[in-house]
Short mmCIF file of C-alpha atoms in Angstrom, two decimals:
data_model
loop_
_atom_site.label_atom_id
_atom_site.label_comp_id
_atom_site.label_asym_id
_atom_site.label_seq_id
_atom_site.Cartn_x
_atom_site.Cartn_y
_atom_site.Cartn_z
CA UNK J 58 -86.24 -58.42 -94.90
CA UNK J 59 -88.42 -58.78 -97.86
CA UNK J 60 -90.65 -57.39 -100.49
CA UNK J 61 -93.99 -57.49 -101.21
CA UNK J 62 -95.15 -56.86 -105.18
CA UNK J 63 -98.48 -56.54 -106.10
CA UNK J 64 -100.97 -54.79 -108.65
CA UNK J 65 -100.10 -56.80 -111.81
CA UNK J 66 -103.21 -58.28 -113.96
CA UNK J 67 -104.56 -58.04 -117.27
CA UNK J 68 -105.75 -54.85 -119.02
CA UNK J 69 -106.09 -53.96 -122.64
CA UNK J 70 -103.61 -51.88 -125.06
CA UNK J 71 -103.62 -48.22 -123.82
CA UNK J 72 -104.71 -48.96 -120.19
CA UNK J 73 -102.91 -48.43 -117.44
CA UNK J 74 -101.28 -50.79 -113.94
CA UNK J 75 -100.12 -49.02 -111.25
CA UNK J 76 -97.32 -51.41 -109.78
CA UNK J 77 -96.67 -51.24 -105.51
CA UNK J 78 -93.35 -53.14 -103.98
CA UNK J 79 -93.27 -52.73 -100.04
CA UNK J 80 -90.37 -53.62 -98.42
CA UNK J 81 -90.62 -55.00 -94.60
CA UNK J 82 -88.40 -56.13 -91.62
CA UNK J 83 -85.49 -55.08 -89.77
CA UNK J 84 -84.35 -52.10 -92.51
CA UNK J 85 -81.32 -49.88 -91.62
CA UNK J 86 -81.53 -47.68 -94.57
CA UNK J 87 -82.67 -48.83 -98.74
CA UNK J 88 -80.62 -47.02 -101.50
CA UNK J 89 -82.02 -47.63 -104.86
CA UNK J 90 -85.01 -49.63 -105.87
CA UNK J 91 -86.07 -50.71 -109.35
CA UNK J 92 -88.51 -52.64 -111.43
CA UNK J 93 -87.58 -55.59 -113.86
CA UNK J 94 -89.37 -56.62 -116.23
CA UNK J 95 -88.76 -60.66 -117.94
CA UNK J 96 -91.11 -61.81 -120.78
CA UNK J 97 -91.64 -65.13 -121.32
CA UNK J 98 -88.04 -66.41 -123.15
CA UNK J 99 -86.49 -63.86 -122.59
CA UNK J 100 -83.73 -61.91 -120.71
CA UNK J 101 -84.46 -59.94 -117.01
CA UNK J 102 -84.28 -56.33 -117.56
CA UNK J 103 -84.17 -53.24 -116.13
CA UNK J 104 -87.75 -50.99 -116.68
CA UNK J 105 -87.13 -47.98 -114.13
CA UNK J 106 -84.94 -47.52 -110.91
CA UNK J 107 -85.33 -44.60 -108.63
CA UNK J 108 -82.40 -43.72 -106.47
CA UNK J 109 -82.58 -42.83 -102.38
CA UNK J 110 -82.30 -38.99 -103.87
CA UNK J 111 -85.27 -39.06 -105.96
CA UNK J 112 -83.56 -39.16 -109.36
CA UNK J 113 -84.81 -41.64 -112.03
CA UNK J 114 -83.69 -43.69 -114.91
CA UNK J 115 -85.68 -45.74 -117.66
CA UNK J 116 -85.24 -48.10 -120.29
CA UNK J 117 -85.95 -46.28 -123.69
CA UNK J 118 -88.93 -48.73 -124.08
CA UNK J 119 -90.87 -47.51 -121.44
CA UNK J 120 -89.89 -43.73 -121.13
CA UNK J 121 -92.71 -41.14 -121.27
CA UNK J 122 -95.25 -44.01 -120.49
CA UNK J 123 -93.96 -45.61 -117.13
CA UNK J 124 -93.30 -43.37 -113.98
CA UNK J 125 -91.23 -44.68 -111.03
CA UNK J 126 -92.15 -43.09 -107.72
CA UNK J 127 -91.24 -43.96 -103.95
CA UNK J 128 -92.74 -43.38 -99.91
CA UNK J 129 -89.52 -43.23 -97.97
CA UNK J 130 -91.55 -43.38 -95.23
CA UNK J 131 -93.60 -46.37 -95.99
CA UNK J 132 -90.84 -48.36 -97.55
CA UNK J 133 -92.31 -48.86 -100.61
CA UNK J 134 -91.57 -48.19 -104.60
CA UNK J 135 -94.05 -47.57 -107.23
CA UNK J 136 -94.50 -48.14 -111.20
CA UNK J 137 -97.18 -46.54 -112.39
CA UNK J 138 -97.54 -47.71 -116.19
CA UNK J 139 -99.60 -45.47 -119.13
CA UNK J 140 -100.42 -46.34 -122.58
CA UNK J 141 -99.48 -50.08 -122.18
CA UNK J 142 -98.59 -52.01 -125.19
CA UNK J 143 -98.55 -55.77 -126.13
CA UNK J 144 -94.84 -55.85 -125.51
CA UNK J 145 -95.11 -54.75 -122.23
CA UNK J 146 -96.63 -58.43 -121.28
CA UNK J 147 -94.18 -59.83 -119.20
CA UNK J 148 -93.19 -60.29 -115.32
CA UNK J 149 -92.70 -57.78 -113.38
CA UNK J 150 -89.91 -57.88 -110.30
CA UNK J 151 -89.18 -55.32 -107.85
CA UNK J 152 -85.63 -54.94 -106.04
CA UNK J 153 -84.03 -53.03 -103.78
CA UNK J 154 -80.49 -52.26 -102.54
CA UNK J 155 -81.13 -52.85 -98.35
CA UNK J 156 -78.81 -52.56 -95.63
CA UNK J 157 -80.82 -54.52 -92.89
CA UNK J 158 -80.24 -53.59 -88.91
CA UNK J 159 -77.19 -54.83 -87.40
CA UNK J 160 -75.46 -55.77 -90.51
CA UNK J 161 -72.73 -53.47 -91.95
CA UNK J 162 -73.52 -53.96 -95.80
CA UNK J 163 -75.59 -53.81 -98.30
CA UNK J 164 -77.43 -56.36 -100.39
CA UNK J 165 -80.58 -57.06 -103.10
CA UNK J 166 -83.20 -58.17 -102.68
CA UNK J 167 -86.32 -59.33 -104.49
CA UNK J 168 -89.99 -59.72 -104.81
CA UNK J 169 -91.75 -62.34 -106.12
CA UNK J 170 -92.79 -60.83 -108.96
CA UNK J 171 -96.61 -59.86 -110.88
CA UNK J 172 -97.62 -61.08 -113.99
CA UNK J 173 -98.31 -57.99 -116.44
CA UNK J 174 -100.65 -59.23 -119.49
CA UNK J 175 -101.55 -56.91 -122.24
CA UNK J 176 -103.99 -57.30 -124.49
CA UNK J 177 -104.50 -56.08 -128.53
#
């Protein structure tokens, strides 16, 4: 199992990135899947996570601007980011709670992250 990130780049203040994380392999069944975020020096954290249900959470930082979306059927979660800011400049990491075929739990895993530059 693993996933796939890509649509990072650069792109001015106000602009918009529309993130895409697929997830491939031998997949049972994926429960939530989220986007973190790490700027340079500083902490991982959480941006968005979008349970198997539908329902989402955000970080206060990015609410009303950032929209988390996911294809069931095509493995694969979303970000779709609006208005982006300076501060939003950091790398971007999708995960994924996975149960892969023929193994009875659940882990995380990660992709390999996309770099997210804004400019002023």
């Amino acid at each position: 199992v693993q996933l796939q990130a890509s649509g990072g780049g650069l792109v001015q203040a106000g602009g918009s990135l529309r993130l895409s994380c697929a997830a491939s392999g031998s997949i049972f069944s994926i429960n939530a899947m989220s986007w973190y975020r790490q700027a340079a020096g500083k902490q991982r954290e959480l941006a968005a996570v979008i349970v198997s249900g539908g329902s989402t959470n955000y970080a206060d930082s990015v609410k009303g601007r950032f929209t988390i979306a996911r294809d069931n059927a095509k493995n694969t979660v979303y970000l779709q980011m609006n208005s982006l800011k300076p501060e939003d400049t950091a790398v971007y990491y999708c995960a994924a709670g996975i149960r892969a075929v023929g193994v009875g739990t659940t882990r995380i895993y990660w992709g390999q992250g996309t770099q997210v530059t804004v400019s002023s």
